[in-house]
């Protein structure tokens, strides 16, 4: 099939490469010429394991192209995917301005019977509004569908090639048939629903996972107070098949470009239709307050942050990505600096902005600028970060960090080892000579 994918973020580039690998002709489009220039030269504008190889392979095969030109990309396409960002507004609603802008841009070039598929996460009702908008600018007959995306950053290629399911939301049988054919090579179960159910399923999946994380974090906080160990509790309750043992690790709360935004958007959507007493508002609130709460607890135990030298290991929001959106480091580092600590940061891939302006990475307070002359430095190795610090704080479970031999780097000065992901054995860390602080243990 001839396919066009609008938006070259994680979802757009991964989907374009994967559809191309099935023998389709795919054009990826973005309004950012710098991104497109990079992609044309086989460079992925962000770090995602395995994506660079797949992209180059498909470009060489002649199946995958990139452009900023709507007429070129859309006029040949049987299926047009919209995979642009849907950030939250300041009041939490999904900001659909990028989605609707694509409606205006594609409309004049749509071919007869084209299928427009919204992959971006959007609230129910969006498809109708989108179609209305397109209709004002074209005479062509076209169809709409919703095919939400469930990939995770850091494992995006594997998730797209081996999804648990593909969800096709449309009311038109011919559209369902064509999109089923397109996804057949994935050899996974294909679920057919209405567009509204597909959109609700996407929001619900993320909101459920975010709720699950918030729940286990709160149980961890109870364990902290009563001598129970959250890891033992998880092992015990995970044996119940109804509960399961995956996606269940406690920490500093959920971050990244999806969960915080999707929980807020679903809460705002619920409010907008009169369902004001919904749990998601509380989930969001608890998550936003979590880092400060935990850091305050650590502060009590460590005896204050003033003049302490702290190594913060892991700046990205999770391992295997350089994405820092809603990363714990964005809150932790300004917090420590504000308390008078000196901070050394390390990450295998993510880079703290040179000008110290972190406002792009967080939609929630504190939106603090770390000035270039502040007491924060990003260093290139773990050794450089942990040398003669008072506190080692392991924030993200990058394999480079969890497999590092901290027994060798113990100096007389380093008294505290903070393990915000419960990745280390408290017994072992104590045997290395540190005081151990984890989450709920
Ligand atoms: C998430 C979903 O997992 C994907 O299915 C979805 O497609 C994607 O959002 C999206 O909507 O685009 P992602 O944000 O890449 O994917 O990352 P996750 O691995 O799900 O982690 C999200 C956050 O939850 C991270 O901060 C992570 O550290 C945290 N987390 C995850 C926990 O604190 N505990 C866990 O047990 C799992």
CSV table of C-alpha atoms and ligand atoms in Angstrom, one decimal:
chain,number,residue,atom,x,y,z
A,1,UNK,CA,0.0,0.0,0.0
A,2,UNK,CA,1.0,3.6,-0.4
A,3,UNK,CA,1.1,5.1,3.1
A,4,UNK,CA,1.8,8.5,4.5
A,5,UNK,CA,2.7,9.1,8.2
A,6,UNK,CA,2.4,12.6,9.5
A,7,UNK,CA,4.6,13.4,12.5
A,8,UNK,CA,8.1,12.0,12.9
A,9,UNK,CA,8.3,11.5,16.7
A,10,UNK,CA,8.7,8.0,18.3
A,11,UNK,CA,5.4,6.7,17.0
A,12,UNK,CA,5.8,8.2,13.5
A,13,UNK,CA,9.3,7.1,12.8
A,14,UNK,CA,8.9,3.6,14.3
A,15,UNK,CA,5.5,3.0,12.5
A,16,UNK,CA,6.9,4.3,9.2
A,17,UNK,CA,9.9,2.0,9.4
A,18,UNK,CA,7.8,-1.0,10.4
A,19,UNK,CA,5.1,-0.5,7.7
A,20,UNK,CA,7.9,-0.1,5.2
A,21,UNK,CA,9.5,-3.4,6.3
A,22,UNK,CA,6.2,-5.1,5.3
A,23,UNK,CA,6.8,-4.0,1.7
A,24,UNK,CA,4.6,-0.9,1.7
A,25,UNK,CA,5.8,2.4,0.2
A,26,UNK,CA,5.9,4.9,3.1
A,27,UNK,CA,6.4,8.6,3.2
A,28,UNK,CA,7.0,10.2,6.6
A,29,UNK,CA,6.1,13.9,6.8
A,30,UNK,CA,7.0,16.5,9.4
A,31,UNK,CA,6.8,20.3,9.4
A,32,UNK,CA,10.2,20.5,11.0
A,33,UNK,CA,12.7,20.7,8.1
A,34,UNK,CA,15.7,19.9,10.4
A,35,UNK,CA,14.2,16.6,11.5
A,36,UNK,CA,13.4,15.7,8.0
A,37,UNK,CA,16.9,16.5,6.8
A,38,UNK,CA,18.3,14.2,9.4
A,39,UNK,CA,15.9,11.4,8.6
A,40,UNK,CA,16.6,11.7,4.9
A,41,UNK,CA,20.3,11.0,5.8
A,42,UNK,CA,19.3,8.0,7.9
A,43,UNK,CA,19.7,9.7,11.2
A,44,UNK,CA,17.1,9.2,13.9
A,45,UNK,CA,16.6,12.5,15.8
A,46,UNK,CA,16.3,10.7,19.2
A,47,UNK,CA,17.8,7.6,20.8
A,48,UNK,CA,15.7,4.5,20.4
A,49,UNK,CA,17.4,1.0,20.4
A,50,UNK,CA,17.3,-0.8,17.0
A,51,UNK,CA,15.5,2.0,15.2
A,52,UNK,CA,18.5,3.4,13.3
A,53,UNK,CA,19.3,0.0,11.7
A,54,UNK,CA,15.6,-0.6,10.7
A,55,UNK,CA,15.4,2.9,9.2
A,56,UNK,CA,18.5,2.6,7.1
A,57,UNK,CA,17.5,-0.8,5.9
A,58,UNK,CA,14.1,0.4,4.7
A,59,UNK,CA,15.6,3.5,3.1
A,60,UNK,CA,18.1,1.4,1.2
A,61,UNK,CA,15.2,-0.9,0.1
A,62,UNK,CA,13.5,2.2,-1.4
A,63,UNK,CA,10.3,1.7,0.6
A,64,UNK,CA,10.8,4.6,3.0
A,65,UNK,CA,11.1,8.3,2.2
A,66,UNK,CA,10.7,11.6,4.2
A,67,UNK,CA,9.4,15.0,3.2
A,68,UNK,CA,8.0,18.3,4.4
A,69,UNK,CA,5.8,18.5,1.3
A,70,UNK,CA,2.1,17.7,2.0
A,71,UNK,CA,1.2,17.5,-1.6
A,72,UNK,CA,3.9,14.9,-2.3
A,73,UNK,CA,3.2,12.8,0.7
A,74,UNK,CA,-0.7,12.9,0.8
A,75,UNK,CA,-1.7,12.8,-2.9
A,76,UNK,CA,-0.4,9.3,-3.5
A,77,UNK,CA,-1.5,7.8,-0.1
A,78,UNK,CA,-4.2,5.2,0.3
A,79,UNK,CA,-3.8,5.5,4.1
A,80,UNK,CA,-2.8,8.7,5.9
A,81,UNK,CA,-1.7,8.2,9.5
A,82,UNK,CA,-1.7,11.1,11.9
A,83,UNK,CA,0.9,10.6,14.6
A,84,UNK,CA,1.5,14.1,15.9
A,85,UNK,CA,1.8,15.1,19.6
A,86,UNK,CA,-1.2,15.9,21.8
A,87,UNK,CA,0.3,17.8,24.8
A,88,UNK,CA,-1.9,18.9,27.6
A,89,UNK,CA,-3.2,22.4,28.0
A,90,UNK,CA,-2.5,24.3,31.3
A,91,UNK,CA,-5.8,23.0,32.5
A,92,UNK,CA,-5.1,19.4,31.6
A,93,UNK,CA,-7.2,18.9,28.4
A,94,UNK,CA,-5.7,17.4,25.3
A,95,UNK,CA,-4.4,20.2,23.2
A,96,UNK,CA,-5.5,19.1,19.7
A,97,UNK,CA,-4.1,22.0,17.8
A,98,UNK,CA,-1.4,19.9,16.1
A,99,UNK,CA,-3.9,17.2,15.2
A,100,UNK,CA,-6.4,19.7,13.7
A,101,UNK,CA,-3.6,21.5,11.8
A,102,UNK,CA,-3.0,18.2,9.9
A,103,UNK,CA,-6.7,18.2,8.9
A,104,UNK,CA,-6.3,21.5,7.2
A,105,UNK,CA,-3.0,20.5,5.6
A,106,UNK,CA,-4.0,17.1,4.2
A,107,UNK,CA,-7.5,18.0,3.0
A,108,UNK,CA,-6.6,19.6,-0.4
A,109,UNK,CA,-4.4,16.6,-1.4
A,110,UNK,CA,-6.5,13.6,-0.3
A,111,UNK,CA,-7.1,11.1,-3.0
A,112,UNK,CA,-10.6,9.6,-3.6
A,113,UNK,CA,-11.4,7.0,-0.9
A,114,UNK,CA,-8.3,7.7,1.2
A,115,UNK,CA,-8.4,6.4,4.8
A,116,UNK,CA,-7.3,8.9,7.5
A,117,UNK,CA,-6.1,7.1,10.6
A,118,UNK,CA,-5.6,8.9,13.9
A,119,UNK,CA,-2.8,7.3,15.8
A,120,UNK,CA,-2.3,10.3,18.2
A,121,UNK,CA,-3.9,9.9,21.6
A,122,UNK,CA,-7.2,11.9,21.4
A,123,UNK,CA,-10.4,12.0,23.3
A,124,UNK,CA,-13.6,10.4,21.9
A,125,UNK,CA,-15.4,12.7,19.6
A,126,UNK,CA,-12.2,14.0,17.9
A,127,UNK,CA,-12.7,11.9,14.7
A,128,UNK,CA,-16.0,13.6,14.0
A,129,UNK,CA,-14.6,17.1,14.5
A,130,UNK,CA,-11.5,16.1,12.4
A,131,UNK,CA,-13.7,14.8,9.5
A,132,UNK,CA,-15.9,18.0,9.6
A,133,UNK,CA,-12.8,20.1,9.3
A,134,UNK,CA,-11.4,18.1,6.4
A,135,UNK,CA,-14.7,18.2,4.5
A,136,UNK,CA,-14.6,22.0,4.3
A,137,UNK,CA,-11.4,21.7,2.2
A,138,UNK,CA,-12.0,18.7,-0.1
A,139,UNK,CA,-14.5,17.2,-2.5
A,140,UNK,CA,-12.9,13.8,-2.2
A,141,UNK,CA,-14.7,11.0,-0.4
A,142,UNK,CA,-12.5,9.8,2.5
A,143,UNK,CA,-12.9,7.5,5.6
A,144,UNK,CA,-11.7,7.9,9.2
A,145,UNK,CA,-10.4,5.4,11.7
A,146,UNK,CA,-8.7,5.3,15.0
A,147,UNK,CA,-5.7,3.0,15.5
A,148,UNK,CA,-4.1,3.8,18.8
A,149,UNK,CA,-0.5,3.0,19.6
A,150,UNK,CA,0.8,1.0,22.6
A,151,UNK,CA,4.5,1.1,22.1
A,152,UNK,CA,6.9,2.1,24.9
A,153,UNK,CA,9.9,4.3,24.5
A,154,UNK,CA,13.1,2.3,24.9
A,155,UNK,CA,11.5,-0.9,23.4
A,156,UNK,CA,9.5,0.9,20.6
A,157,UNK,CA,10.7,-1.3,17.7
A,158,UNK,CA,10.2,-4.6,19.5
A,159,UNK,CA,6.8,-3.4,20.8
A,160,UNK,CA,5.6,-2.4,17.3
A,161,UNK,CA,6.9,-5.6,15.7
A,162,UNK,CA,5.4,-7.8,18.4
A,163,UNK,CA,2.4,-6.0,19.8
A,164,UNK,CA,0.0,-7.7,22.3
A,165,UNK,CA,-2.8,-6.6,20.0
A,166,UNK,CA,-3.7,-4.1,17.2
A,167,UNK,CA,-6.8,-2.1,17.8
A,168,UNK,CA,-8.8,-0.9,14.7
A,169,UNK,CA,-11.6,1.5,15.5
A,170,UNK,CA,-13.9,2.3,12.6
A,171,UNK,CA,-17.5,2.0,11.6
A,172,UNK,CA,-16.8,1.1,7.9
A,173,UNK,CA,-16.3,-2.6,7.1
A,174,UNK,CA,-14.2,-1.8,4.0
A,175,UNK,CA,-11.9,0.3,6.1
A,176,UNK,CA,-11.6,-2.4,8.8
A,177,UNK,CA,-10.7,-4.9,6.0
A,178,UNK,CA,-8.0,-2.7,4.5
A,179,UNK,CA,-6.4,-1.9,7.8
A,180,UNK,CA,-6.6,-5.5,8.9
A,181,UNK,CA,-4.7,-6.4,5.7
A,182,UNK,CA,-2.1,-3.8,6.5
A,183,UNK,CA,-1.5,-5.2,10.0
A,184,UNK,CA,-1.6,-8.9,9.0
A,185,UNK,CA,2.2,-9.4,8.9
A,186,UNK,CA,2.3,-8.6,12.6
A,187,UNK,CA,0.6,-12.0,13.3
A,188,UNK,CA,-1.1,-10.7,16.4
A,189,UNK,CA,-4.8,-10.5,17.4
A,190,UNK,CA,-6.6,-7.7,15.7
A,191,UNK,CA,-9.5,-6.2,17.7
A,192,UNK,CA,-12.2,-4.3,15.9
A,193,UNK,CA,-14.1,-1.6,17.8
A,194,UNK,CA,-15.8,1.7,17.2
A,195,UNK,CA,-13.5,4.7,17.1
A,196,UNK,CA,-14.7,5.8,20.5
A,197,UNK,CA,-13.9,2.5,22.1
A,198,UNK,CA,-10.4,2.5,20.5
A,199,UNK,CA,-9.8,6.0,21.9
A,200,UNK,CA,-11.1,5.0,25.4
A,201,UNK,CA,-9.1,1.8,25.3
A,202,UNK,CA,-5.9,3.8,24.7
A,203,UNK,CA,-6.5,6.3,27.5
A,204,UNK,CA,-7.7,3.5,29.9
A,205,UNK,CA,-4.6,1.3,29.3
A,206,UNK,CA,-2.3,4.2,30.3
A,207,UNK,CA,-4.5,5.4,33.1
A,208,UNK,CA,-4.8,1.9,34.5
A,209,UNK,CA,-1.0,1.4,34.4
A,210,UNK,CA,-0.5,4.8,36.0
A,211,UNK,CA,-3.0,3.9,38.7
A,212,UNK,CA,-1.3,0.6,39.3
A,213,UNK,CA,2.0,2.3,39.8
A,214,UNK,CA,0.5,4.9,42.1
A,215,UNK,CA,-1.2,2.2,44.1
A,216,UNK,CA,2.0,0.2,44.7
A,217,UNK,CA,3.9,3.4,45.6
A,218,UNK,CA,1.3,4.1,48.3
A,219,UNK,CA,1.6,0.6,49.6
A,220,UNK,CA,5.4,1.0,49.6
A,221,UNK,CA,5.0,4.1,51.7
A,222,UNK,CA,2.9,2.1,54.3
A,223,UNK,CA,5.7,-0.6,54.3
A,224,UNK,CA,8.2,2.1,55.0
A,225,UNK,CA,6.4,3.0,58.2
A,226,UNK,CA,5.6,-0.5,59.5
A,227,UNK,CA,8.7,-2.6,58.8
A,228,UNK,CA,7.2,-4.6,55.9
A,229,UNK,CA,9.3,-4.9,52.7
A,230,UNK,CA,7.5,-3.8,49.5
A,231,UNK,CA,9.5,-6.3,47.4
A,232,UNK,CA,8.2,-9.2,49.6
A,233,UNK,CA,4.7,-7.8,49.4
A,234,UNK,CA,4.9,-7.6,45.6
A,235,UNK,CA,6.2,-11.1,45.3
A,236,UNK,CA,3.3,-12.4,47.5
A,237,UNK,CA,0.4,-10.5,45.8
A,238,UNK,CA,1.8,-11.0,42.3
A,239,UNK,CA,1.1,-14.8,42.6
A,240,UNK,CA,-2.6,-14.1,42.4
A,241,UNK,CA,-3.3,-14.5,38.7
A,242,UNK,CA,-5.9,-11.7,38.9
A,243,UNK,CA,-3.2,-9.3,40.0
A,244,UNK,CA,0.0,-10.6,38.2
A,245,UNK,CA,3.6,-9.7,38.9
A,246,UNK,CA,4.4,-7.4,36.0
A,247,UNK,CA,4.5,-3.6,35.8
A,248,UNK,CA,4.5,-3.3,39.5
A,249,UNK,CA,7.7,-1.8,40.6
A,250,UNK,CA,7.6,1.1,43.0
A,251,UNK,CA,9.7,4.3,42.7
A,252,UNK,CA,9.4,8.0,42.4
A,253,UNK,CA,6.2,7.9,40.5
A,254,UNK,CA,5.5,7.6,36.7
A,255,UNK,CA,7.0,10.1,34.3
A,256,UNK,CA,7.6,10.3,30.5
A,257,UNK,CA,5.7,11.9,27.7
A,258,UNK,CA,2.5,9.8,28.1
A,259,UNK,CA,1.3,8.8,31.5
A,260,UNK,CA,1.3,12.2,33.2
A,261,UNK,CA,-0.3,13.8,30.3
A,262,UNK,CA,-2.9,11.0,29.6
A,263,UNK,CA,-4.0,10.8,33.2
A,264,UNK,CA,-4.6,14.5,33.2
A,265,UNK,CA,-6.4,14.5,29.9
A,266,UNK,CA,-8.7,11.6,30.9
A,267,UNK,CA,-9.4,13.4,34.1
A,268,UNK,CA,-10.2,16.6,32.2
A,269,UNK,CA,-12.3,14.8,29.7
A,270,UNK,CA,-14.3,13.1,32.6
A,271,UNK,CA,-14.8,16.6,34.1
A,272,UNK,CA,-15.9,18.0,30.8
A,273,UNK,CA,-18.8,15.5,30.5
A,274,UNK,CA,-19.9,16.0,34.1
A,275,UNK,CA,-18.1,13.0,35.7
A,276,UNK,CA,-16.3,15.2,38.2
A,277,UNK,CA,-15.8,12.7,41.1
A,278,UNK,CA,-13.1,10.7,39.3
A,279,UNK,CA,-10.1,8.9,40.8
A,280,UNK,CA,-7.7,10.2,38.1
A,281,UNK,CA,-7.6,13.7,39.6
A,282,UNK,CA,-6.2,12.2,42.8
A,283,UNK,CA,-3.8,9.9,41.0
A,284,UNK,CA,-2.3,12.9,39.2
A,285,UNK,CA,-2.0,14.9,42.4
A,286,UNK,CA,-0.3,12.1,44.3
A,287,UNK,CA,2.1,11.5,41.5
A,288,UNK,CA,3.0,15.1,41.1
A,289,UNK,CA,3.8,15.4,44.9
A,290,UNK,CA,5.7,12.1,45.1
A,291,UNK,CA,9.3,13.2,44.4
A,292,UNK,CA,9.2,16.0,46.9
A,293,UNK,CA,7.6,13.7,49.5
A,294,UNK,CA,10.3,11.0,49.1
A,295,UNK,CA,13.2,13.5,49.0
A,296,UNK,CA,11.9,15.1,52.2
A,297,UNK,CA,11.9,11.7,53.9
A,298,UNK,CA,15.5,11.0,52.7
A,299,UNK,CA,16.5,14.5,53.9
A,300,UNK,CA,15.4,13.6,57.5
A,301,UNK,CA,17.5,10.4,57.4
A,302,UNK,CA,20.6,11.9,55.7
A,303,UNK,CA,20.5,15.0,58.0
A,304,UNK,CA,19.8,17.7,55.4
A,305,UNK,CA,21.2,18.4,52.0
A,306,UNK,CA,23.1,21.6,52.8
A,307,UNK,CA,26.7,21.4,51.5
A,308,UNK,CA,26.2,17.7,50.6
A,309,UNK,CA,27.7,16.5,47.4
A,310,UNK,CA,25.3,14.2,45.6
A,311,UNK,CA,25.7,12.0,42.5
A,312,UNK,CA,22.4,11.7,40.6
A,313,UNK,CA,22.7,8.6,38.4
A,314,UNK,CA,20.1,8.6,35.5
A,315,UNK,CA,18.7,11.8,34.0
A,316,UNK,CA,16.3,10.3,31.4
A,317,UNK,CA,12.7,9.3,32.4
A,318,UNK,CA,13.5,5.6,32.0
A,319,UNK,CA,16.3,3.4,30.7
A,320,UNK,CA,17.1,3.0,27.0
A,321,UNK,CA,15.9,6.5,26.0
A,322,UNK,CA,17.4,10.0,26.1
A,323,UNK,CA,13.9,11.5,26.6
A,324,UNK,CA,13.8,13.7,29.7
A,325,UNK,CA,10.2,14.7,29.6
A,326,UNK,CA,8.8,14.4,33.1
A,327,UNK,CA,12.0,12.7,34.2
A,328,UNK,CA,12.5,12.5,37.9
A,329,UNK,CA,15.9,14.3,37.5
A,330,UNK,CA,14.0,17.4,36.3
A,331,UNK,CA,12.5,17.7,39.8
A,332,UNK,CA,15.3,16.1,41.9
A,333,UNK,CA,18.2,18.3,40.7
A,334,UNK,CA,16.6,21.7,41.2
A,335,UNK,CA,15.3,20.5,44.6
A,336,UNK,CA,18.7,19.4,45.8
A,337,UNK,CA,20.3,22.7,44.5
A,338,UNK,CA,17.6,24.7,46.3
A,339,UNK,CA,18.6,23.0,49.5
A,340,UNK,CA,22.2,23.9,49.1
A,341,UNK,CA,23.6,20.6,47.7
A,342,UNK,CA,26.2,20.3,45.0
A,343,UNK,CA,25.1,17.8,42.3
A,344,UNK,CA,26.9,15.7,39.8
A,345,UNK,CA,24.8,14.0,37.2
A,346,UNK,CA,25.4,11.1,34.9
A,347,UNK,CA,23.4,9.4,32.2
A,348,UNK,CA,24.5,7.0,29.4
A,349,UNK,CA,22.4,8.9,26.8
A,350,UNK,CA,20.4,11.9,28.0
A,351,UNK,CA,22.0,15.3,28.1
A,352,UNK,CA,21.1,18.1,30.5
A,353,UNK,CA,20.5,21.3,28.5
A,354,UNK,CA,23.6,23.4,28.3
A,355,UNK,CA,21.7,26.6,29.2
A,356,UNK,CA,20.1,24.8,32.1
A,357,UNK,CA,16.6,25.6,30.8
A,358,UNK,CA,14.5,22.5,31.7
A,359,UNK,CA,11.1,24.0,31.2
A,360,UNK,CA,10.6,22.1,28.0
A,361,UNK,CA,10.8,18.8,29.9
A,362,UNK,CA,8.1,19.3,32.4
A,363,UNK,CA,4.6,20.5,32.4
A,364,UNK,CA,4.3,20.4,36.2
A,365,UNK,CA,6.0,22.6,38.8
A,366,UNK,CA,8.7,23.1,39.8
A,367,UNK,CA,9.6,24.7,36.5
A,368,UNK,CA,13.0,25.8,37.6
A,369,UNK,CA,15.9,26.9,35.5
A,370,UNK,CA,19.2,25.5,36.6
A,371,UNK,CA,21.6,28.3,35.7
A,372,UNK,CA,24.9,27.4,34.0
A,373,UNK,CA,26.9,28.7,37.1
A,374,UNK,CA,24.8,26.6,39.5
A,375,UNK,CA,26.3,23.7,41.5
A,376,UNK,CA,25.3,21.2,38.9
A,377,UNK,CA,27.6,19.4,36.5
A,378,UNK,CA,26.9,16.5,34.2
A,379,UNK,CA,29.9,14.2,33.9
A,380,UNK,CA,30.7,11.4,31.4
A,381,UNK,CA,31.3,8.4,33.6
A,382,UNK,CA,29.8,6.9,36.8
A,383,UNK,CA,33.3,6.9,38.3
A,384,UNK,CA,33.5,10.7,37.8
A,385,UNK,CA,30.0,11.2,39.3
A,386,UNK,CA,30.5,9.1,42.5
A,387,UNK,CA,34.1,10.1,43.4
A,388,UNK,CA,34.1,11.6,46.9
A,389,UNK,CA,30.4,12.4,47.1
A,390,UNK,CA,28.3,12.2,50.3
A,391,UNK,CA,25.4,10.6,48.6
A,392,UNK,CA,25.0,8.3,45.6
A,393,UNK,CA,21.4,8.4,44.3
A,394,UNK,CA,20.5,5.8,41.7
A,395,UNK,CA,17.5,7.2,40.0
A,396,UNK,CA,17.1,5.3,36.7
A,397,UNK,CA,17.7,1.6,36.2
A,398,UNK,CA,20.0,1.9,33.2
A,399,UNK,CA,21.9,-1.4,33.0
A,400,UNK,CA,25.2,0.6,33.1
A,401,UNK,CA,24.1,1.9,36.6
A,402,UNK,CA,22.6,-1.3,38.1
A,403,UNK,CA,25.6,-3.4,37.0
A,404,UNK,CA,28.2,-0.9,38.2
A,405,UNK,CA,30.5,-2.2,41.0
A,406,UNK,CA,29.8,0.3,43.7
A,407,UNK,CA,31.8,-1.7,46.2
A,408,UNK,CA,35.0,-0.5,44.5
A,409,UNK,CA,34.0,3.2,44.5
A,410,UNK,CA,33.2,3.4,48.2
A,411,UNK,CA,35.2,6.2,49.8
A,412,UNK,CA,35.3,7.2,53.4
A,413,UNK,CA,33.2,10.3,52.5
A,414,UNK,CA,30.3,8.4,50.9
A,415,UNK,CA,27.9,7.4,53.6
A,416,UNK,CA,24.6,7.1,51.8
A,417,UNK,CA,23.4,5.0,48.9
A,418,UNK,CA,19.9,5.9,47.7
A,419,UNK,CA,18.2,3.3,45.5
A,420,UNK,CA,14.9,4.9,44.2
A,421,UNK,CA,14.1,1.9,42.1
A,422,UNK,CA,14.9,-0.9,44.5
A,423,UNK,CA,17.5,-2.3,42.2
A,424,UNK,CA,20.1,-3.3,44.7
A,425,UNK,CA,20.1,-5.6,47.7
A,426,UNK,CA,20.0,-3.6,50.9
A,427,UNK,CA,22.2,-6.3,52.6
A,428,UNK,CA,24.8,-6.1,49.9
A,429,UNK,CA,24.9,-2.3,49.8
A,430,UNK,CA,25.3,-2.3,53.6
A,431,UNK,CA,28.1,-4.8,53.3
A,432,UNK,CA,29.9,-2.5,50.9
A,433,UNK,CA,29.9,0.1,53.8
A,434,UNK,CA,27.0,2.4,52.8
A,435,UNK,CA,23.8,3.3,54.6
A,436,UNK,CA,21.0,2.1,52.3
A,437,UNK,CA,17.8,4.0,51.5
A,438,UNK,CA,15.3,2.5,49.1
A,439,UNK,CA,11.5,2.7,48.6
A,440,UNK,CA,9.3,0.9,51.0
A,441,UNK,CA,11.8,-1.5,52.5
B,1,LIG,C1,3.7,4.1,28.1
B,1,LIG,C2,2.9,2.8,27.9
B,1,LIG,O1,3.6,1.8,28.6
B,1,LIG,C3,2.8,2.4,26.4
B,1,LIG,O2,2.0,1.2,26.3
B,1,LIG,C4,2.1,3.6,25.7
B,1,LIG,O3,2.0,3.3,24.3
B,1,LIG,C5,2.9,4.8,25.9
B,1,LIG,O4,3.0,5.1,27.3
B,1,LIG,C6,2.2,5.9,25.1
B,1,LIG,O5,1.1,6.3,25.5
B,1,LIG,O6,2.8,6.4,24.1
B,1,LIG,P1,6.3,4.8,28.1
B,1,LIG,O7,5.8,6.1,28.6
B,1,LIG,O8,7.2,4.8,27.0
B,1,LIG,O9,5.0,3.9,27.6
B,1,LIG,O10,7.0,4.1,29.3
B,1,LIG,P2,6.7,3.0,30.4
B,1,LIG,O11,7.7,1.9,30.4
B,1,LIG,O12,5.3,2.5,30.4
B,1,LIG,O13,6.9,3.8,31.8
B,1,LIG,C7,6.2,5.0,32.1
B,1,LIG,C8,6.6,5.5,33.5
B,1,LIG,O14,6.1,4.6,34.5
B,1,LIG,C9,8.1,5.6,33.7
B,1,LIG,O15,8.4,6.7,34.5
B,1,LIG,C10,8.4,4.3,34.5
B,1,LIG,O16,9.6,4.5,35.2
B,1,LIG,C11,7.2,4.2,35.4
B,1,LIG,N1,7.0,2.8,35.9
B,1,LIG,C12,6.7,1.8,35.0
B,1,LIG,C13,7.0,2.6,37.2
B,1,LIG,O17,7.2,3.5,38.1
B,1,LIG,N2,6.7,1.3,37.7
B,1,LIG,C14,6.5,0.3,36.8
B,1,LIG,O18,6.2,-0.8,37.3
B,1,LIG,C15,6.5,0.6,35.5
